[in-house]
mmCIF file of C-alpha atoms in Angstrom:
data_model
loop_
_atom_site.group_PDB
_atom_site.id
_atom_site.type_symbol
_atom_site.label_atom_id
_atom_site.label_comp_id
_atom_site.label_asym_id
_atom_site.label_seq_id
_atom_site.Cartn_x
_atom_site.Cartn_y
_atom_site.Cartn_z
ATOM 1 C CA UNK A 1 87.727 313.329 46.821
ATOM 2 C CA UNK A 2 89.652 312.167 49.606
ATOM 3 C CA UNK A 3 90.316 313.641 52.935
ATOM 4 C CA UNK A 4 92.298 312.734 55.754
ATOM 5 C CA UNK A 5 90.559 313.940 59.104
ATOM 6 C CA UNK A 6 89.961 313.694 62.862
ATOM 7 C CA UNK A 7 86.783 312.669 64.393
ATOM 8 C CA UNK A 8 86.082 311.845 68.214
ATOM 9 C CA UNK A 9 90.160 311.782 68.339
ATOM 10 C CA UNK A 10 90.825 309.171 66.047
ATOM 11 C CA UNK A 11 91.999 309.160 62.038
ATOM 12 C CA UNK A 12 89.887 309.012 59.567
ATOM 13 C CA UNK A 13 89.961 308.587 55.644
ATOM 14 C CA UNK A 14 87.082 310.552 54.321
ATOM 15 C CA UNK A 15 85.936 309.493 50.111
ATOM 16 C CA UNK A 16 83.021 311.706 48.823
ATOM 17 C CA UNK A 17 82.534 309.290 45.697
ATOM 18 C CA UNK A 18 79.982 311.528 43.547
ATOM 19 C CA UNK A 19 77.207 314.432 44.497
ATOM 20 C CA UNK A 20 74.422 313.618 46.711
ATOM 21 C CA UNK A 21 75.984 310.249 48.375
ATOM 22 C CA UNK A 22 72.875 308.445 48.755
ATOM 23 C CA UNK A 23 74.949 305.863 51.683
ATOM 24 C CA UNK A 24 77.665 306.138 54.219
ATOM 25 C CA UNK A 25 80.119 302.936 54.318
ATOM 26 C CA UNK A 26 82.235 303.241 57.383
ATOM 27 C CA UNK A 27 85.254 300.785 57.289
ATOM 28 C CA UNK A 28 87.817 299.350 60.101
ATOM 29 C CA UNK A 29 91.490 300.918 58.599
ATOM 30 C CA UNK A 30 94.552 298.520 60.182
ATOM 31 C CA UNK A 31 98.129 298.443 58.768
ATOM 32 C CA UNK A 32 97.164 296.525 55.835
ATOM 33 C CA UNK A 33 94.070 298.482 54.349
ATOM 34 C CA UNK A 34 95.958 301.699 54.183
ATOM 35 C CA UNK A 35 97.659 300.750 51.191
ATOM 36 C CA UNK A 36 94.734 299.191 49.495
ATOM 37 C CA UNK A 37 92.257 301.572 50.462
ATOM 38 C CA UNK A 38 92.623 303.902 47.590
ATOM 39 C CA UNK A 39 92.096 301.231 44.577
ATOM 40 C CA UNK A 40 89.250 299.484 46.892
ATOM 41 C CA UNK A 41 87.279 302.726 46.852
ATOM 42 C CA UNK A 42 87.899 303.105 43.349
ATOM 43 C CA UNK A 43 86.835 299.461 42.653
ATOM 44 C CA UNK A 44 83.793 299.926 45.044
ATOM 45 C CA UNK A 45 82.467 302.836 42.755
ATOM 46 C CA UNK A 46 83.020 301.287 39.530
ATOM 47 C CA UNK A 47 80.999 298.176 40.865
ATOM 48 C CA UNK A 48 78.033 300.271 42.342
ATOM 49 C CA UNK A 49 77.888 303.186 40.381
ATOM 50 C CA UNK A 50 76.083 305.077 43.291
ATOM 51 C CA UNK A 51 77.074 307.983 45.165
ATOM 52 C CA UNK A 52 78.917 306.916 48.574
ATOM 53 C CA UNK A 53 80.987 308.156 51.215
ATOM 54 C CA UNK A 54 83.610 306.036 52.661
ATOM 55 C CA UNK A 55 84.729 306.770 56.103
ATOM 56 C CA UNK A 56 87.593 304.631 56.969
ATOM 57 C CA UNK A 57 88.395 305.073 60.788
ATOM 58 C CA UNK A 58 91.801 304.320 62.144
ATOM 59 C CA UNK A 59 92.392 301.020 64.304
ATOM 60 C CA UNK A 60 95.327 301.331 66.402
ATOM 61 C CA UNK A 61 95.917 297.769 68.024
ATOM 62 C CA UNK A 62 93.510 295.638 65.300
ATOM 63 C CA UNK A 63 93.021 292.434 68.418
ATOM 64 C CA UNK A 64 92.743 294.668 71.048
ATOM 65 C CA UNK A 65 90.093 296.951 69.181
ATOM 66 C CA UNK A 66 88.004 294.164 67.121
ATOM 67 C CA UNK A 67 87.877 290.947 69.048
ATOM 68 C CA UNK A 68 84.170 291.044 71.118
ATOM 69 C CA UNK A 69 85.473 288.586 73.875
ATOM 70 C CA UNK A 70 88.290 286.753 75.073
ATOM 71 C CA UNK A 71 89.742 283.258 73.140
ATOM 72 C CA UNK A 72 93.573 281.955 73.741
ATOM 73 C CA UNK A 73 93.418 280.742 70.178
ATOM 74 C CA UNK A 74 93.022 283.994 69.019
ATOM 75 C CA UNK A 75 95.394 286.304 71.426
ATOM 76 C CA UNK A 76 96.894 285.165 74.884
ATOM 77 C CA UNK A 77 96.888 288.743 75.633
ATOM 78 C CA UNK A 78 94.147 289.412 78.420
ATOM 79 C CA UNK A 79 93.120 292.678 76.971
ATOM 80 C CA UNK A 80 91.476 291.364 73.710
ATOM 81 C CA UNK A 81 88.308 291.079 73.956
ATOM 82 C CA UNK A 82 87.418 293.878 76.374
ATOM 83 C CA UNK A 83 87.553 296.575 74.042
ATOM 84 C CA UNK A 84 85.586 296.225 70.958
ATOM 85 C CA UNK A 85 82.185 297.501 72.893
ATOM 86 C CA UNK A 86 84.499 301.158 72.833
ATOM 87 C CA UNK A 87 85.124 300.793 68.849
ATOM 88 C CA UNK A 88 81.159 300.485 68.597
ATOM 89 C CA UNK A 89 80.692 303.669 70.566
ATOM 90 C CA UNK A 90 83.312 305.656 68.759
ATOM 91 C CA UNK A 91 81.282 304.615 65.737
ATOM 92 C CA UNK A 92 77.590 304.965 67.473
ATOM 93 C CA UNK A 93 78.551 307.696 69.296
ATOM 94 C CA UNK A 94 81.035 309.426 67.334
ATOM 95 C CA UNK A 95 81.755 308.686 63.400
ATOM 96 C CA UNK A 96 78.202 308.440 62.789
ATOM 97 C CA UNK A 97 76.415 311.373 64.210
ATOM 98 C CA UNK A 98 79.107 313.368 62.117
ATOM 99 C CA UNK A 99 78.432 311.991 58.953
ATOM 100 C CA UNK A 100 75.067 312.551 59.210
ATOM 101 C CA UNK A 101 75.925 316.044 60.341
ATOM 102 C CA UNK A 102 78.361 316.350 57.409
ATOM 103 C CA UNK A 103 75.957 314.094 54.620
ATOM 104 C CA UNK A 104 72.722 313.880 56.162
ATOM 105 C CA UNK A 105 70.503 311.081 57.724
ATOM 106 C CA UNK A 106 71.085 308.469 54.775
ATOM 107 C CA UNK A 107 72.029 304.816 55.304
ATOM 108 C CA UNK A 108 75.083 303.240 56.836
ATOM 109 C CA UNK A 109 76.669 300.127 55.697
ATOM 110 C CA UNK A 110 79.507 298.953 57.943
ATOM 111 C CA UNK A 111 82.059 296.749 57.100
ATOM 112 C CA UNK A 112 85.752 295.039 57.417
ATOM 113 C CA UNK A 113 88.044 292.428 56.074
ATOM 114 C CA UNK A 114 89.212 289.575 58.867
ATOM 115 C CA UNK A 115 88.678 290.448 62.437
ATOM 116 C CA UNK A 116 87.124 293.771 60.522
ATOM 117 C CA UNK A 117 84.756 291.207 59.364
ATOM 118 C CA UNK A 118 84.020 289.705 62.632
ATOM 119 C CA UNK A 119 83.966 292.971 64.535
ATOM 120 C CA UNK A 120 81.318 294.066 61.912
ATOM 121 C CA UNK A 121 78.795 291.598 61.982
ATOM 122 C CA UNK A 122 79.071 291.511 65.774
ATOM 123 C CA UNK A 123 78.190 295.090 65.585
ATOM 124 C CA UNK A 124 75.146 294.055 63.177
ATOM 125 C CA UNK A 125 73.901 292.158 66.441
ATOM 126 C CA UNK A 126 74.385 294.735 69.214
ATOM 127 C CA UNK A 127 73.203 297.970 67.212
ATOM 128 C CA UNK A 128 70.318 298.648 64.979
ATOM 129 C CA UNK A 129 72.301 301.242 63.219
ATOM 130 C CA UNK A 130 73.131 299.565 60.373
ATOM 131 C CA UNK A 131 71.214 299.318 57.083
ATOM 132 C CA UNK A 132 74.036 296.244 55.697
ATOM 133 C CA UNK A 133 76.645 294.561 57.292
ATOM 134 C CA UNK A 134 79.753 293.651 54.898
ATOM 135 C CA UNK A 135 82.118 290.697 56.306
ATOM 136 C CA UNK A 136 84.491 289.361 54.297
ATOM 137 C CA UNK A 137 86.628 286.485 55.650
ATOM 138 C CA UNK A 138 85.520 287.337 58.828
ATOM 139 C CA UNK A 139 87.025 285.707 61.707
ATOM 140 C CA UNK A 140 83.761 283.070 62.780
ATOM 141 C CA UNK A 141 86.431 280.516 63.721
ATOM 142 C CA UNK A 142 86.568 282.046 67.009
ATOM 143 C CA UNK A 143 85.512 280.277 69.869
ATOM 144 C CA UNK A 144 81.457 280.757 71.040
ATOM 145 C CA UNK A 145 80.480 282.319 67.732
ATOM 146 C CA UNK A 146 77.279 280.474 66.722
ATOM 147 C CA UNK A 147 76.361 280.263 70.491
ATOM 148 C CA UNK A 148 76.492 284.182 69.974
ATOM 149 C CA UNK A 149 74.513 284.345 67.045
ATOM 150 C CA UNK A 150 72.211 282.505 68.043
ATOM 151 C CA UNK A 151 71.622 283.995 70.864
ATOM 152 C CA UNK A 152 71.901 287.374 69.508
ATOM 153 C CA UNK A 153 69.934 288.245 65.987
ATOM 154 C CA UNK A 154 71.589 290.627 63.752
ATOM 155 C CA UNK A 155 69.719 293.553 62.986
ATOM 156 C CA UNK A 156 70.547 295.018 59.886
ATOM 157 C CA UNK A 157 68.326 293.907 57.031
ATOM 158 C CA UNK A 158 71.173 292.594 55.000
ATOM 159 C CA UNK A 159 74.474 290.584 55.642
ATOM 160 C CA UNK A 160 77.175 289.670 53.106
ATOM 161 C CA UNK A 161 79.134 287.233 53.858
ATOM 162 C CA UNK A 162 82.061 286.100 51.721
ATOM 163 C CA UNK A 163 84.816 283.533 52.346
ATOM 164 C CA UNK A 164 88.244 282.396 50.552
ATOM 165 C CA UNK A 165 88.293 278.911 49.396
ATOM 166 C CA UNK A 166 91.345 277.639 51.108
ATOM 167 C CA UNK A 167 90.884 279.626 54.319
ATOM 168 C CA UNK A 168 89.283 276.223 56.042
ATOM 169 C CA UNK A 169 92.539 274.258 54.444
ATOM 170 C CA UNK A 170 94.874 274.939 56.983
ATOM 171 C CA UNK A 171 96.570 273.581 59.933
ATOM 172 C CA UNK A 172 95.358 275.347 62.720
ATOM 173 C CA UNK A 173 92.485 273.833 64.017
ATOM 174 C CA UNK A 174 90.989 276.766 65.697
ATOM 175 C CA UNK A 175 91.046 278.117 62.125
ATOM 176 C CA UNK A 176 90.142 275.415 60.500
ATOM 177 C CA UNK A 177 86.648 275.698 61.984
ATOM 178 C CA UNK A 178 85.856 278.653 59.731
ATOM 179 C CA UNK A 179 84.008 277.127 56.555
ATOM 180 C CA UNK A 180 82.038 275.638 58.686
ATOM 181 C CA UNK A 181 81.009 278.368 60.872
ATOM 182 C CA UNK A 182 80.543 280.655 57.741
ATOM 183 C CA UNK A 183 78.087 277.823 56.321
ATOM 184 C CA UNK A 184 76.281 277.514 59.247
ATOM 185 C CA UNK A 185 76.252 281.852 59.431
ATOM 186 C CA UNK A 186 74.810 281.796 56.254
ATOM 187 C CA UNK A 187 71.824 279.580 56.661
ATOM 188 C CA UNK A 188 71.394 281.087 60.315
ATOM 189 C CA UNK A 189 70.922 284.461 58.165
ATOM 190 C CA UNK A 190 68.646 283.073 56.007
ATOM 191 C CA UNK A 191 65.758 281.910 58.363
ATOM 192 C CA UNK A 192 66.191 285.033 60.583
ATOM 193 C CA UNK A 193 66.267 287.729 57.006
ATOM 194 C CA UNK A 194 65.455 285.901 54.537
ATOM 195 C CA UNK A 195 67.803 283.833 51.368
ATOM 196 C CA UNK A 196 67.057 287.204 49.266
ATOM 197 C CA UNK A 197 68.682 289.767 52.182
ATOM 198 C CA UNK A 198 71.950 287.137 52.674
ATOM 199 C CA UNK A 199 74.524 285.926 50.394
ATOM 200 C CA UNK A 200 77.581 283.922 50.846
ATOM 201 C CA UNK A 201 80.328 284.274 48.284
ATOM 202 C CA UNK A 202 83.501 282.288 47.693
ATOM 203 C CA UNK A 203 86.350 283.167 46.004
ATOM 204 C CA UNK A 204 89.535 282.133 44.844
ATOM 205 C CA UNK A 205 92.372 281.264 47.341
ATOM 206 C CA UNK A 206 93.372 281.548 50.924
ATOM 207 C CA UNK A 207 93.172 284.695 53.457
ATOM 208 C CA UNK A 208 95.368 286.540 52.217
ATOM 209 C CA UNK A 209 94.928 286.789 48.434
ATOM 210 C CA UNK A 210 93.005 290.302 47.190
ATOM 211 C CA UNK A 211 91.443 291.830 50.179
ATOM 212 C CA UNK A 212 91.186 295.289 48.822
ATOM 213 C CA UNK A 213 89.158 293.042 45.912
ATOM 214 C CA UNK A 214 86.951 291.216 48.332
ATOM 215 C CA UNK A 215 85.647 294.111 50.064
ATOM 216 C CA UNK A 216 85.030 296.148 47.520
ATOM 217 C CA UNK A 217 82.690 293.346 46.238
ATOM 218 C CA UNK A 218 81.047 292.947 49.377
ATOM 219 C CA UNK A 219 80.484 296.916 50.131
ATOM 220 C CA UNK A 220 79.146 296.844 46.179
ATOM 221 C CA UNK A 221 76.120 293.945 47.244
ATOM 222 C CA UNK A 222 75.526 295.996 50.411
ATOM 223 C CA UNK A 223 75.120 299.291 48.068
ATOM 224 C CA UNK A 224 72.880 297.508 45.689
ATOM 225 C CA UNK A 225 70.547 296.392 48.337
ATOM 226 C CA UNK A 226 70.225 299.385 50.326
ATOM 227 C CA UNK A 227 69.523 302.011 47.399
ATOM 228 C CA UNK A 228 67.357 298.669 45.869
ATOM 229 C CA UNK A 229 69.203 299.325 42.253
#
C-alpha cells in the first residue's frame, strides 16, 4: 500500500509492505528515485520476504541536503555542506518519532543510493538510531572521508556497502578515489563490527546502471540482519 504524505513539512512516500512490519527503512527520494521507487520496493519485498515499511522522504536540493561538509570537487557552491546536520534532524526529530507513532518502536534501517549513500552512513556515525545502514555507491570519494571515519565510529550494528565495478574507471580524479576508499570502508567496518555485521558487494557496471536494483539488494541484507532470518 502506498501513500503519499506530509511529515515535519516535507513529502513523503509511505509503503506498508505486509501486516505487522517488523522494520522501518527510511530512504533519501531525489529526482531520480521517484521513478524507480515503486519497482525497488517491490524488488525489496520479494528479496526479504519480511514485513517493512518504506518511508521515502523528499530531498529538495540533493548537494545542498546530503553533502556533511564542504569539498570544491564536489560543489563550488558554498552552501553544500552546511545542511545535511538539518536532514538528520528532520529524520531524528521528525520522520522517525512518527513512524514509531504510526508502526511502533521496531527497527530502522536507513539508506540511499550516491550522495544518499554517503549522507547515510555519515548518519550511521553521528546517531545511534539506526539498527543498519544501507550505502550503495556512496559518494566516499569525497575529500576527508576516512579521516572522518576514523575519527568517528559508526554506530549501527550493520553496514552494507556496495559499489559498481567501473565507478573507480573514470577520469575524474576526485572520483576516481572511490574503490579505494570503499575498500578501505570496508575493512575499517570490519575491525570496528565485525566481517559477519559488514559486507561489500560489487556489481556490474558504472554509477549509473540499475540503482533502483542496487538498493533494493542492499535494504534486503540490512532486513535479513536485523530480523536475524
Amino acid at each position: 500500500m502506498k501513500q503519499i504524505v506530509e511529515i515535519g513539512g516535507r513529502e513523503c512516500l509511505l509503503y506498508n509492505e505486509g501486516e505487522e512490519p517488523q522494520v522501518l527503512l527510511i530512504q533519501t527520494l531525489g529526482a531520480q528515485e521517484r521513478g524507480s521507487i515503486d519497482s525497488e520496493v517491490a524488488m525489496i519485498s520479494e528479496a526479504s520476504g519480511t514485513s517493512f515499511v518504506m518511508a521515502a522522504f523528499a530531498i529538495g536540493d540533493w548537494e545542498v541536503e546530503l553533502t556533511p561538509w564542504h569539498d570544491p570537487a564536489l560543489s563550488k557552491r558554498q552552501a553544500v555542506g552546511e545542511h545535511a546536520g538539518e536532514s538528520l534532524r528532520y529524520i531524528t526529530e521528525e520522520l522517525i518519532p512518527y513512524l514509531h507513532q504510526e508502526y511502533g518502536e521496531i527497527p530502522i534501517v536507513l539508506g540511499g543510493y550516491s550522495l544518499g549513500g554517503l549522507f547515510s552512513l555519515w548518519s550511521g556515525s553521528e546517531s545511534d538510531c539506526f539498527a543498519a545502514i544501507a550505502a550503495m555507491s556512496p559518494s566516499v570519494w569525497i575529500a576527508g572521508w576516512q579521516d572522518y571515519a576514523s575519527q568517528h565510529p559508526v554506530k549501527s550494528p550493520y553496514v552494507y556497502l556496495s559499489l559498481g565495478d567501473r565507478e573507480e574507471h573514470c577520469r575524474d580524479k576526485a572520483i576516481a578515489q572511490v574503490g579505494n576508499n570503499i575498500r578501505w570502508e570496508h575493512e575499517h567496518l570490519k575491525q570496528t563490527l565485525g566481517s559477519d555485521h559488514t559486507t561489500l558487494e560489487w556489481n556490474t557496471g558504472n554509477h549509473f546502471v540499475d540503482g533502483a536494483r542496487r538498493t533494493a539488494k542492499g535494504f534486503a541484507w540490512c532486513i535479513d540482519k536485523v530480523c536475524q532470518r
